[in-house]
mmCIF file of C-alpha atoms and ligand atoms in Angstrom:
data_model
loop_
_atom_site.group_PDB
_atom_site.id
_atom_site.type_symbol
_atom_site.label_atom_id
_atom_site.label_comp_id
_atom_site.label_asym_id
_atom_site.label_seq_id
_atom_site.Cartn_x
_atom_site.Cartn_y
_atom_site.Cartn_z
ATOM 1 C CA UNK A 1 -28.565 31.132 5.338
ATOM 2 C CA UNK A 2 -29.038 29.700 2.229
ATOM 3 C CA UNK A 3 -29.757 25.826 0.905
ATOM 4 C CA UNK A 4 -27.871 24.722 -1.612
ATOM 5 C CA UNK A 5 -27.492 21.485 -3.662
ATOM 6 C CA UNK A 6 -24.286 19.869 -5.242
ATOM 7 C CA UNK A 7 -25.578 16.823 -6.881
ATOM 8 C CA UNK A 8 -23.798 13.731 -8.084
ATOM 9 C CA UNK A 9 -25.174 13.940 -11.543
ATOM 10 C CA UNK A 10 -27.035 15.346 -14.127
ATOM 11 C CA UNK A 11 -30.119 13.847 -13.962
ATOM 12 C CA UNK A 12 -30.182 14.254 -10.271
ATOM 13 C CA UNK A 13 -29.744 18.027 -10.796
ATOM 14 C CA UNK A 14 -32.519 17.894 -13.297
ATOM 15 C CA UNK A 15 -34.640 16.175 -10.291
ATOM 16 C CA UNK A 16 -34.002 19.006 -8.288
ATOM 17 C CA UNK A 17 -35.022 21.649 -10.718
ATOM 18 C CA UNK A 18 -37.980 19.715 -11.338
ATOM 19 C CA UNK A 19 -39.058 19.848 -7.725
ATOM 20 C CA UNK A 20 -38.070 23.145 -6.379
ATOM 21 C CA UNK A 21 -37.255 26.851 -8.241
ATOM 22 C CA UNK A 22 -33.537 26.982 -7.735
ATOM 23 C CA UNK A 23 -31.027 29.209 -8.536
ATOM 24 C CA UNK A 24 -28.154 27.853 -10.975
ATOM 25 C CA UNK A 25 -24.790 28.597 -10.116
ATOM 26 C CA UNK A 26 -22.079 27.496 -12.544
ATOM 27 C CA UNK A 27 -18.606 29.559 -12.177
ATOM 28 C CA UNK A 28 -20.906 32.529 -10.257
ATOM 29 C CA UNK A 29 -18.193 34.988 -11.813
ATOM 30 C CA UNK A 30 -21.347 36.737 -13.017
ATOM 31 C CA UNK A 31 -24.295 35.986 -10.281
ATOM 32 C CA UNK A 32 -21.698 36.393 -7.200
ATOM 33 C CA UNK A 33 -21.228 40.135 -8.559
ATOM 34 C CA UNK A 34 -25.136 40.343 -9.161
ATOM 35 C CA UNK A 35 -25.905 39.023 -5.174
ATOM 36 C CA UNK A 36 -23.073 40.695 -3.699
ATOM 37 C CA UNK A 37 -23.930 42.472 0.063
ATOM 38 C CA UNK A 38 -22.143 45.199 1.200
ATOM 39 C CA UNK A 39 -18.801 45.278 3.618
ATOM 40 C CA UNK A 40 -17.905 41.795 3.110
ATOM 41 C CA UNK A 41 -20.993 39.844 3.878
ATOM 42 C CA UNK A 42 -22.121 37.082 2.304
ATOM 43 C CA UNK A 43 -24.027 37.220 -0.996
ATOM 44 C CA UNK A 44 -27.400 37.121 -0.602
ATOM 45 C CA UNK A 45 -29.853 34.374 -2.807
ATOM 46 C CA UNK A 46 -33.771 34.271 -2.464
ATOM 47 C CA UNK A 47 -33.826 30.948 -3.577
ATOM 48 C CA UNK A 48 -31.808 28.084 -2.877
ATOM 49 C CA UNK A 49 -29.083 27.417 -5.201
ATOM 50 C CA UNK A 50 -28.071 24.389 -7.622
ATOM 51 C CA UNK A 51 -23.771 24.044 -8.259
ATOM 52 C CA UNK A 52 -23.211 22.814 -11.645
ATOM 53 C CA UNK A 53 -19.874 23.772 -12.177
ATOM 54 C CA UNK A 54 -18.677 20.055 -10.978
ATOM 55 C CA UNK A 55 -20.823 17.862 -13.248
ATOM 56 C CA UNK A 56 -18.590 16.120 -15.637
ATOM 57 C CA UNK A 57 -21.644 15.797 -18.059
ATOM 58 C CA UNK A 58 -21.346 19.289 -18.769
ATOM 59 C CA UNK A 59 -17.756 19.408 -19.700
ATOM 60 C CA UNK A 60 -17.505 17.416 -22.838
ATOM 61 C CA UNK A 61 -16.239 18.894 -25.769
ATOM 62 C CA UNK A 62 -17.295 16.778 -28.993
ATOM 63 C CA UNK A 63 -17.915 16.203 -32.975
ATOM 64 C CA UNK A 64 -21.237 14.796 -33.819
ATOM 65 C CA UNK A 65 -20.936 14.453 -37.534
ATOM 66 C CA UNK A 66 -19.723 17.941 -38.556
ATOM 67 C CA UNK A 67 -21.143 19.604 -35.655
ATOM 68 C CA UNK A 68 -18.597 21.063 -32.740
ATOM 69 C CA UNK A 69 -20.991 20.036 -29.359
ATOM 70 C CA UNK A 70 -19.315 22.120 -26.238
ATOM 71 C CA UNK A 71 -20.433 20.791 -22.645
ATOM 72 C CA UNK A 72 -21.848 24.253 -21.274
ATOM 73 C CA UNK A 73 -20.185 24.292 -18.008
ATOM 74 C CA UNK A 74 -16.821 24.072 -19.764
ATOM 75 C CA UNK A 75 -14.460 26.504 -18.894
ATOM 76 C CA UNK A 76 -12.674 28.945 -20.984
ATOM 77 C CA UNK A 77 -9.369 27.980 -19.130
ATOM 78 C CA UNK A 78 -10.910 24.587 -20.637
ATOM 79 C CA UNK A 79 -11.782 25.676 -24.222
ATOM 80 C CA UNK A 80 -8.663 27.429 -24.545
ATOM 81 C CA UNK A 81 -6.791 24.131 -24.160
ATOM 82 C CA UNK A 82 -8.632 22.059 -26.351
ATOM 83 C CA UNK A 83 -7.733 20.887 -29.833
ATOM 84 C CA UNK A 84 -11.626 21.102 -31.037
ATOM 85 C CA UNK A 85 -12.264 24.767 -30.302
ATOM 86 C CA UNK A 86 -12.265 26.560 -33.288
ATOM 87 C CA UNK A 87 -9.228 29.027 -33.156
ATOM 88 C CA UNK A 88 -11.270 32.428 -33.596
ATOM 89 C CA UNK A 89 -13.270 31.641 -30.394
ATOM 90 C CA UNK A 90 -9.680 31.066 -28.502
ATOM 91 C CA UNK A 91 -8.785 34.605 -29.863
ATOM 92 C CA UNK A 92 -12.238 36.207 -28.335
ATOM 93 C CA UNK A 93 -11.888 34.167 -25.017
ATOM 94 C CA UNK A 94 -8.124 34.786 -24.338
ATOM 95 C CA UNK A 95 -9.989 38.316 -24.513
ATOM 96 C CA UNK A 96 -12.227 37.604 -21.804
ATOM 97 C CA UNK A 97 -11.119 39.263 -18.132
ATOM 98 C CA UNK A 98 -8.278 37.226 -16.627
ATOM 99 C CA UNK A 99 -6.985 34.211 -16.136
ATOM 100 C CA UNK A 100 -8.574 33.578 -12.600
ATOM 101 C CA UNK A 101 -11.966 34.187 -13.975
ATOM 102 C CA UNK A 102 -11.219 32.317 -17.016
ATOM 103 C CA UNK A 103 -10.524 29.796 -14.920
ATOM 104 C CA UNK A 104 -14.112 29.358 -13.371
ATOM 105 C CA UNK A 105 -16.517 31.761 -15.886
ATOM 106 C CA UNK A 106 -18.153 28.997 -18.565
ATOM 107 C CA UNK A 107 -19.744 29.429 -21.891
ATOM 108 C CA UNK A 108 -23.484 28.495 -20.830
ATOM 109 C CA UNK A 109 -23.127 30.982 -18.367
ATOM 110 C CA UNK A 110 -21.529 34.029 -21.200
ATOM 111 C CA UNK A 111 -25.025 32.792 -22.658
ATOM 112 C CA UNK A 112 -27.610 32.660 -19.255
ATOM 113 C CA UNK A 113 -26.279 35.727 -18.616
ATOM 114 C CA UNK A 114 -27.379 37.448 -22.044
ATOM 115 C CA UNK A 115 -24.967 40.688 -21.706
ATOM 116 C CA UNK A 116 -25.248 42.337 -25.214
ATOM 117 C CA UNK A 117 -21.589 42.732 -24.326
ATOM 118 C CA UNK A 118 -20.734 39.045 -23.250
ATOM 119 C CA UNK A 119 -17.501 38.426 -25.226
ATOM 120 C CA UNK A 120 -18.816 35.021 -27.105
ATOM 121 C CA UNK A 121 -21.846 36.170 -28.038
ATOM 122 C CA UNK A 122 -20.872 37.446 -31.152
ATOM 123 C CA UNK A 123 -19.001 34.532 -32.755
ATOM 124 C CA UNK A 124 -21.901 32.088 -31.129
ATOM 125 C CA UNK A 125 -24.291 33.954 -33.243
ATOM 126 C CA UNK A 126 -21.631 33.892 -36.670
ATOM 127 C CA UNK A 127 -21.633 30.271 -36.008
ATOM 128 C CA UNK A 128 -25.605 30.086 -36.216
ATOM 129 C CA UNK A 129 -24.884 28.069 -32.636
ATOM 130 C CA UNK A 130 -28.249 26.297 -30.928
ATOM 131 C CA UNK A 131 -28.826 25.081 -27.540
ATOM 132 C CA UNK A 132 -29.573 21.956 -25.886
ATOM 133 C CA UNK A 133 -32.046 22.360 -22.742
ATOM 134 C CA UNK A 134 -33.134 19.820 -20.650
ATOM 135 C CA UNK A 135 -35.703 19.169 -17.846
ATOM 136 C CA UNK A 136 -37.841 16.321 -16.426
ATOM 137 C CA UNK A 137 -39.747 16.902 -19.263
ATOM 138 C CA UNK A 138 -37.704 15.969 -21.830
ATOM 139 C CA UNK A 139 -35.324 17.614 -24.508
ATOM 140 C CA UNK A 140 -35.461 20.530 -26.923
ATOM 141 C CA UNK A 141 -32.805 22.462 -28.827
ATOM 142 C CA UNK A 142 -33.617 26.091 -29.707
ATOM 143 C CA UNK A 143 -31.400 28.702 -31.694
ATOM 144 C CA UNK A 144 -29.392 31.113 -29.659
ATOM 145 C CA UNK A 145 -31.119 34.161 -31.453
ATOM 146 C CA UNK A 146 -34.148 33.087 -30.580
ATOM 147 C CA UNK A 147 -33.044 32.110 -26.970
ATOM 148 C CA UNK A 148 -31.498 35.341 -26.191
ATOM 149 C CA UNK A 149 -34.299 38.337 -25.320
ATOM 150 C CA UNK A 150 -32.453 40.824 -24.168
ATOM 151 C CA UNK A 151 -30.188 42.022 -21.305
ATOM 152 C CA UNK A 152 -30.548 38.648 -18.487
ATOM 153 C CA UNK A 153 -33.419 37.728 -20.275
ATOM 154 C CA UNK A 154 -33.480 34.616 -21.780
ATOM 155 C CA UNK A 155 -36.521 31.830 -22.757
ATOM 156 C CA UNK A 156 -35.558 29.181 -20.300
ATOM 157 C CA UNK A 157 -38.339 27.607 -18.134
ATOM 158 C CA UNK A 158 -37.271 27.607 -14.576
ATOM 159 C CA UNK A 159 -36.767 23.584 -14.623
ATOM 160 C CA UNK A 160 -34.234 23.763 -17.708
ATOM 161 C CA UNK A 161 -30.299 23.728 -17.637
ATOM 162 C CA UNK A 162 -28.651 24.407 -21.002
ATOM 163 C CA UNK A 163 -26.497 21.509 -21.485
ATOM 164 C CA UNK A 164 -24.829 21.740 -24.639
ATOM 165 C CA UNK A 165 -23.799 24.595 -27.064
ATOM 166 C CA UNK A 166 -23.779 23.209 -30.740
ATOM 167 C CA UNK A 167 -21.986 24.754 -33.381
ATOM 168 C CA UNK A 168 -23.468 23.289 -36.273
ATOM 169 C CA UNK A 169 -21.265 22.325 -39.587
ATOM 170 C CA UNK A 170 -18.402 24.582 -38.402
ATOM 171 C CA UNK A 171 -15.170 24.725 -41.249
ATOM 172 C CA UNK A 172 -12.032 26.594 -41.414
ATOM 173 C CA UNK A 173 -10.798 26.189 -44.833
ATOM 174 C CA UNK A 174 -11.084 29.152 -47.478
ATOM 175 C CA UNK A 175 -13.086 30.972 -45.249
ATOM 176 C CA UNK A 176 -11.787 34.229 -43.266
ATOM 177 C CA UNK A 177 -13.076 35.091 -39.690
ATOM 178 C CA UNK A 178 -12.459 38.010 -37.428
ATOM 179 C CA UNK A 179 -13.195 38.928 -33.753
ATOM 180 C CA UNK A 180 -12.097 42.314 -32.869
ATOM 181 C CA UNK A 181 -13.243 43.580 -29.189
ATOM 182 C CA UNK A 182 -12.489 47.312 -27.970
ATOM 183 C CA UNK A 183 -12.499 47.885 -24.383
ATOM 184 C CA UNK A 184 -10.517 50.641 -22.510
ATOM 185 C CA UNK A 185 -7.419 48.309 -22.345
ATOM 186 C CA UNK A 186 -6.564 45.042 -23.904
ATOM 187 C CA UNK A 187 -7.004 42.651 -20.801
ATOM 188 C CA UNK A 188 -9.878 42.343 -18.023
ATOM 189 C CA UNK A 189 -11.943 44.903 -19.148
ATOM 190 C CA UNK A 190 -16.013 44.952 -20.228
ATOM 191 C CA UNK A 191 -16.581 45.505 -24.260
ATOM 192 C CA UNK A 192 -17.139 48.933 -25.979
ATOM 193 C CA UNK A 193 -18.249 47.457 -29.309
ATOM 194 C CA UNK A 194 -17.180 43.932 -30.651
ATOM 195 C CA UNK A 195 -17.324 42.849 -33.576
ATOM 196 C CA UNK A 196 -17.250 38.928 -35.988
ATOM 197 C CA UNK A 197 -17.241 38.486 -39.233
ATOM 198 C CA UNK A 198 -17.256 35.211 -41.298
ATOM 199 C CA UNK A 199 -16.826 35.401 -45.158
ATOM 200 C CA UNK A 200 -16.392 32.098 -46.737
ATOM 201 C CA UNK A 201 -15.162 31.534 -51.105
ATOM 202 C CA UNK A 202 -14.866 28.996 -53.082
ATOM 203 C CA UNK A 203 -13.318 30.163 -56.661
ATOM 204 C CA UNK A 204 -12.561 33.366 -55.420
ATOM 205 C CA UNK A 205 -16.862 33.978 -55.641
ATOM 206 C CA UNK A 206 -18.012 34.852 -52.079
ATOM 207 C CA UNK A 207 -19.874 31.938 -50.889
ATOM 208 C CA UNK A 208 -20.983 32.877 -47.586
ATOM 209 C CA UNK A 209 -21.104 36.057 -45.587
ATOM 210 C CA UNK A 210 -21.672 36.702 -41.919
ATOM 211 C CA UNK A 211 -21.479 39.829 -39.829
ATOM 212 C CA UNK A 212 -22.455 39.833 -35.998
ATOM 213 C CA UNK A 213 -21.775 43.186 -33.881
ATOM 214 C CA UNK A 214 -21.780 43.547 -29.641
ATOM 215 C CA UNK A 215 -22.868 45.992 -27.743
ATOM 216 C CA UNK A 216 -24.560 48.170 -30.213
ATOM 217 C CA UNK A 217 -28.154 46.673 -28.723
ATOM 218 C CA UNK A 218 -30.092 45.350 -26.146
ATOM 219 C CA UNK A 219 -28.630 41.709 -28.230
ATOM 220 C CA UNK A 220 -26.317 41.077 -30.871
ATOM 221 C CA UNK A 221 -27.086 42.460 -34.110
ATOM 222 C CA UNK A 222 -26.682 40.256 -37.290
ATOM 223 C CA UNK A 223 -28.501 40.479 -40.590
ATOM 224 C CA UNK A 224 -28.973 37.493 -43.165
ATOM 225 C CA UNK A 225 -30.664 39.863 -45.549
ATOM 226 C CA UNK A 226 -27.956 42.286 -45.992
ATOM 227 C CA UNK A 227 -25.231 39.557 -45.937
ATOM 228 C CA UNK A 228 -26.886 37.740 -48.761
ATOM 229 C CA UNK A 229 -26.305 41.186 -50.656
ATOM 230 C CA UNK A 230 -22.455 39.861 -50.774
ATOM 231 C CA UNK A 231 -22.685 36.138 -51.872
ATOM 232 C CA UNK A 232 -21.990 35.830 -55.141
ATOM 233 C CA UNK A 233 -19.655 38.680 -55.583
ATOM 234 C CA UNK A 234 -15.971 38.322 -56.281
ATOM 235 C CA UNK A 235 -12.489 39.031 -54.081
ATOM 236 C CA UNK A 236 -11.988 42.070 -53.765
ATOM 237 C CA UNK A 237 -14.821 43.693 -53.011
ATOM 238 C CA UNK A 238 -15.890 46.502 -55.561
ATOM 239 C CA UNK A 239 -16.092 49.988 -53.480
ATOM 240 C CA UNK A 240 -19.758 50.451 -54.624
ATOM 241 C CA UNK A 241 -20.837 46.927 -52.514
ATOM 242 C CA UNK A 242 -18.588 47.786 -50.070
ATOM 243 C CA UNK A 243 -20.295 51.403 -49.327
ATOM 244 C CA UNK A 244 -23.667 49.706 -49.471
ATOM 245 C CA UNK A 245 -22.878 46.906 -47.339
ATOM 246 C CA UNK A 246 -21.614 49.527 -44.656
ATOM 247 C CA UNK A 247 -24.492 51.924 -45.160
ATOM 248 C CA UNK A 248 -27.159 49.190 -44.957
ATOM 249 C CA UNK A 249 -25.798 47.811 -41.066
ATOM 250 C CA UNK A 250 -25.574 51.773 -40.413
ATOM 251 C CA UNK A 251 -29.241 52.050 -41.011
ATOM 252 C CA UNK A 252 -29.921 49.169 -38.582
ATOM 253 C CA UNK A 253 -26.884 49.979 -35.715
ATOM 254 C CA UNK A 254 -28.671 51.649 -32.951
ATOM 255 C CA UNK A 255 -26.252 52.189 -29.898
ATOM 256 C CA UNK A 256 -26.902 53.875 -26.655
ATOM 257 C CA UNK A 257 -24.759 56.110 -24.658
ATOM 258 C CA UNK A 258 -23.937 54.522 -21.333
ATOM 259 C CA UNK A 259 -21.011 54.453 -18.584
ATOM 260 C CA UNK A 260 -18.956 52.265 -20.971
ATOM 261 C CA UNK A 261 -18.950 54.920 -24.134
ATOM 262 C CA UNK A 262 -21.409 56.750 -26.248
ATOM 263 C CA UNK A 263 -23.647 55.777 -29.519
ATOM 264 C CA UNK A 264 -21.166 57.687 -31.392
ATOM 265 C CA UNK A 265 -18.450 55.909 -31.050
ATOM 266 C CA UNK A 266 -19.929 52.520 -30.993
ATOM 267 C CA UNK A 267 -21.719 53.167 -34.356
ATOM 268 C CA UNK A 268 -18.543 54.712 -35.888
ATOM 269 C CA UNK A 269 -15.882 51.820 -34.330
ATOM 270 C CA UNK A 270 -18.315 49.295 -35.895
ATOM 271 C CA UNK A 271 -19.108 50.538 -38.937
ATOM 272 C CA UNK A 272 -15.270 51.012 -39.534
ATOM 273 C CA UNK A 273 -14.375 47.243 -38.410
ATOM 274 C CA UNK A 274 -17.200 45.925 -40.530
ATOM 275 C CA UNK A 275 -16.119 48.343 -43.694
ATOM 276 C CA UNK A 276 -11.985 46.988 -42.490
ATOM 277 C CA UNK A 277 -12.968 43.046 -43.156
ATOM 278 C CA UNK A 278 -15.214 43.508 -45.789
ATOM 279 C CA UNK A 279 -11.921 45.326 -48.078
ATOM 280 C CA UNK A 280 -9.064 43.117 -46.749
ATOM 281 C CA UNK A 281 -10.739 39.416 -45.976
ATOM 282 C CA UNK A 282 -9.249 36.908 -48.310
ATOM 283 C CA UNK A 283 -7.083 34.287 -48.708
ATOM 284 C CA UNK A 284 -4.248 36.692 -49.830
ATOM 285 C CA UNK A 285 -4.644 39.669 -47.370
ATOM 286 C CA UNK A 286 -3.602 37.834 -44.109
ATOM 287 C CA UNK A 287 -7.557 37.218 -42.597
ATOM 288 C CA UNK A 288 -7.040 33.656 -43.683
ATOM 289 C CA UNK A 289 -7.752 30.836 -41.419
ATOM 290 C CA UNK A 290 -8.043 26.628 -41.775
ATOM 291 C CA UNK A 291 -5.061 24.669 -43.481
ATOM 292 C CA UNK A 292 -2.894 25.193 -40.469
ATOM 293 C CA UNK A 293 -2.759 29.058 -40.645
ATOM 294 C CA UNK A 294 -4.028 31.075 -37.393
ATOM 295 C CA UNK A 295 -6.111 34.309 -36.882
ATOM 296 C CA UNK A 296 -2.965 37.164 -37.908
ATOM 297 C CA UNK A 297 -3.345 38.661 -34.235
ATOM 298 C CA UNK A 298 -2.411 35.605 -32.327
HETATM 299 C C1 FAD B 301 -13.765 40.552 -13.046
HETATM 300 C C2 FAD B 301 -14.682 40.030 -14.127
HETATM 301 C C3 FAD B 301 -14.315 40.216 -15.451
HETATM 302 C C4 FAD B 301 -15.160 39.749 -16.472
HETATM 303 N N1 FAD B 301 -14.772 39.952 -17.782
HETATM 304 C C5 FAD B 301 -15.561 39.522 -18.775
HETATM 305 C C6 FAD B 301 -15.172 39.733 -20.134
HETATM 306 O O1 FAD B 301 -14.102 40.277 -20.445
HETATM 307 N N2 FAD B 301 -16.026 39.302 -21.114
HETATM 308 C C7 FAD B 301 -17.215 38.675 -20.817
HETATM 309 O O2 FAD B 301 -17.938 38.300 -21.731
HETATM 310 N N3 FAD B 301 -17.595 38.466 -19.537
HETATM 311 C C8 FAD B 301 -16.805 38.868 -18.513
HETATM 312 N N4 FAD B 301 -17.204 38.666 -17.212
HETATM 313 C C9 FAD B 301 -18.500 38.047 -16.941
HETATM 314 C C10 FAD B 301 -18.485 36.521 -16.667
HETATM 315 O O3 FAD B 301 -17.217 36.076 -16.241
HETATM 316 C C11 FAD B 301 -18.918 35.704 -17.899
HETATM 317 O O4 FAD B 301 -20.174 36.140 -18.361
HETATM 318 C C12 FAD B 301 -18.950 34.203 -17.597
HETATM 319 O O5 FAD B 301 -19.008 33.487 -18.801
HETATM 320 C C13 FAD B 301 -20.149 33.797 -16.735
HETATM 321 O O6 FAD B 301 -20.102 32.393 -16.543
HETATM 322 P P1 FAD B 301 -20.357 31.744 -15.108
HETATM 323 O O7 FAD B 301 -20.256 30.283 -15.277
HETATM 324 O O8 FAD B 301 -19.490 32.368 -14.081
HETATM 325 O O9 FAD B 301 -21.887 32.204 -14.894
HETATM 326 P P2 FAD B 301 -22.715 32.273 -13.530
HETATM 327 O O10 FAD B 301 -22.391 33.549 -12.817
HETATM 328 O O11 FAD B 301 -22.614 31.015 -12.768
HETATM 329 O O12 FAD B 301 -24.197 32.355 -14.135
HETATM 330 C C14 FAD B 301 -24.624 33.432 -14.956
HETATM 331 C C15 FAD B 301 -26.109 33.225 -15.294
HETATM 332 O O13 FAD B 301 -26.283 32.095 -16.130
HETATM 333 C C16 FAD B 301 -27.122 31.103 -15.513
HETATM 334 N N5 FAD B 301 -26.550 29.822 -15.913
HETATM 335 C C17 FAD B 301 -25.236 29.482 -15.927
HETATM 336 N N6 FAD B 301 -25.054 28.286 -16.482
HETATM 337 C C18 FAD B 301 -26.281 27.849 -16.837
HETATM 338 C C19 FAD B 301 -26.755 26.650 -17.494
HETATM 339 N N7 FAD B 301 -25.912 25.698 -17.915
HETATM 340 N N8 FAD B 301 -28.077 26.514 -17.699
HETATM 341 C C20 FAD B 301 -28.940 27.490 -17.313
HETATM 342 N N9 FAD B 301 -28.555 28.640 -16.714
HETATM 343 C C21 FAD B 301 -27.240 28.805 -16.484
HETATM 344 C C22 FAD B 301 -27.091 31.405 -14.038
HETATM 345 O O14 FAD B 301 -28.257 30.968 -13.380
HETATM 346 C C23 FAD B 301 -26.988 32.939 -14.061
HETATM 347 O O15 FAD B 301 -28.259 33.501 -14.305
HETATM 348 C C24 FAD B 301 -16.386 39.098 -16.157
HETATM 349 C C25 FAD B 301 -16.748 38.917 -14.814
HETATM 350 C C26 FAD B 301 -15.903 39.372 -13.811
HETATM 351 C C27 FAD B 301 -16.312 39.165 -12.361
#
């Protein structure tokens, strides 16, 4: 037997976690796999547990200014049917498993969860995206780099619930993005290597550059210093910034070999994605997204 709380609201849930350590369950598409008991039975929690999957609080999708706020208990059945979610993340989510799991999984838990190979990660990190907690204490907001530690460890105190995922200043126009995941098959399976890239002109002069890779650590790996190393330069790329761009990320790319694949293969696939958008992003070369046009593999 278990206790478990399903609260009316929010702050009522925040009550809870203020008075007892809970377990939070959102969709449980990761923790019911993490508790499962052998031959059937029931999963098995130490602690009681805390459903926030039905709190409407933590389902709104929102501008505030020109920040995109998502409600983290939003769904990615959810997300993918909403008008505000930026169309790369729709490409990386209609990635993500199937649509049953879609259809409970949420972002804050793709986050809680801290899988160097959780399928958002990557373009949450491109989007320089920071968290809202909350507790009975009050409010703070915190970057996701900074929140992420590792595999399932993140800096949460016990009492907090991430309520909001805020993707600050987001724009589509003249800029080129790219998610590319590589798993054994193209639906419901766990990520290889993934990789996002951002690379943003105004005058055909490289204004901003962003690079985040999956699954090549114990959390995402992004760089501002080497991506600096491209602002300023012109479409296309000369082959000379292009080589050092790749040969800088292959200095810091340090993948394991595990069940999934081996380093080898992860470094090569992401050096070769990375080296793939760096030559061909650009208004002209089909990368292109904003002004109406979509991702070229939707
Ligand atoms: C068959 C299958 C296929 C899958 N395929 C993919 C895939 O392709 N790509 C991928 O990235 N993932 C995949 N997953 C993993 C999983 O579906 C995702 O990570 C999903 O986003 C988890 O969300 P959830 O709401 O179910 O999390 P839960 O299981 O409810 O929670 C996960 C963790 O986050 C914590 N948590 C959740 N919400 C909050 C919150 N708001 N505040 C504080 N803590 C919180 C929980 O306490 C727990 O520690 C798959 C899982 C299954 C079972």
């Amino acid at each position: 037997m278990v206790t478990s709380y399903r609260l009316k609201s929010l702050d009522e849930t925040i009550a809870q976690l203020s008075r007892e350590d809970c377990q939070i369950i959102a969709g449980g598409t990761d923790l019911m796999v993490q508790h499962k008991s052998p031959r059937g039975a029931p999963a098995r929690f130490d602690e009681p547990i805390v459903f926030i999957d039905h709190l409407q609080e933590l389902k709104r999708i929102r501008w505030v200014n020109q920040d995109l706020h998502i409600g983290a208990c939003c769904t990615y059945s959810e997300m993918l049917g909403h008008p505000l979610i930026p169309n790369i993340l729709k490409k990386a989510i209609k990635e993500i498993a199937a649509p049953a799991i879609r259809n409970r999984g949420t972002l804050g838990g793709n986050i809680c969860n801290a899988s160097p190979a959780g399928d958002t990660l990557p373009l949450l990190y491109l989007f320089n995206a920071r968290l809202q907690l909350k507790s009975a204490k009050g409010d703070r907001e915190v970057e996701i780099r900074d929140f992420i530690q590792g595999p399932r460890k993140v800096k949460r105190l016990k009492d907090e619930l991430v309520t909001e995922i805020i993707l600050p200043n987001v724009q589509e126009d003249h800029t080129s993005f790219v998610f590319e995941k590589v798993a054994n098959r193209k639906a419901d399976a766990i990520t290889k290597i993934s990789f996002a890239g951002l690379m943003r002109w105004d005058e055909g002069q490289i204004v901003d550059a962003r690079f985040a890779f999956g699954a090549v650590g114990p959390t995402i790996v992004r760089s501002a210093a080497i991506e600096q190393k491209i602002v300023g330069e012109a479409f296309p790329l000369e082959a000379a910034v292009v080589n050092g761009i790749v040969a800088d990320f292959e200095r810091i790319i340090k993948p394991i070999d595990d069940q999934r694949s081996t380093a080898i293969y992860r470094k090569t696939v992401a050096l070769h994605l990375l080296r793939y958008f760096i030559e061909n992003a650009g208004e002209e070369r089909g990368y292109a997204i904003g002004q109406g046009k979509d991702h070229p593999v939707d």
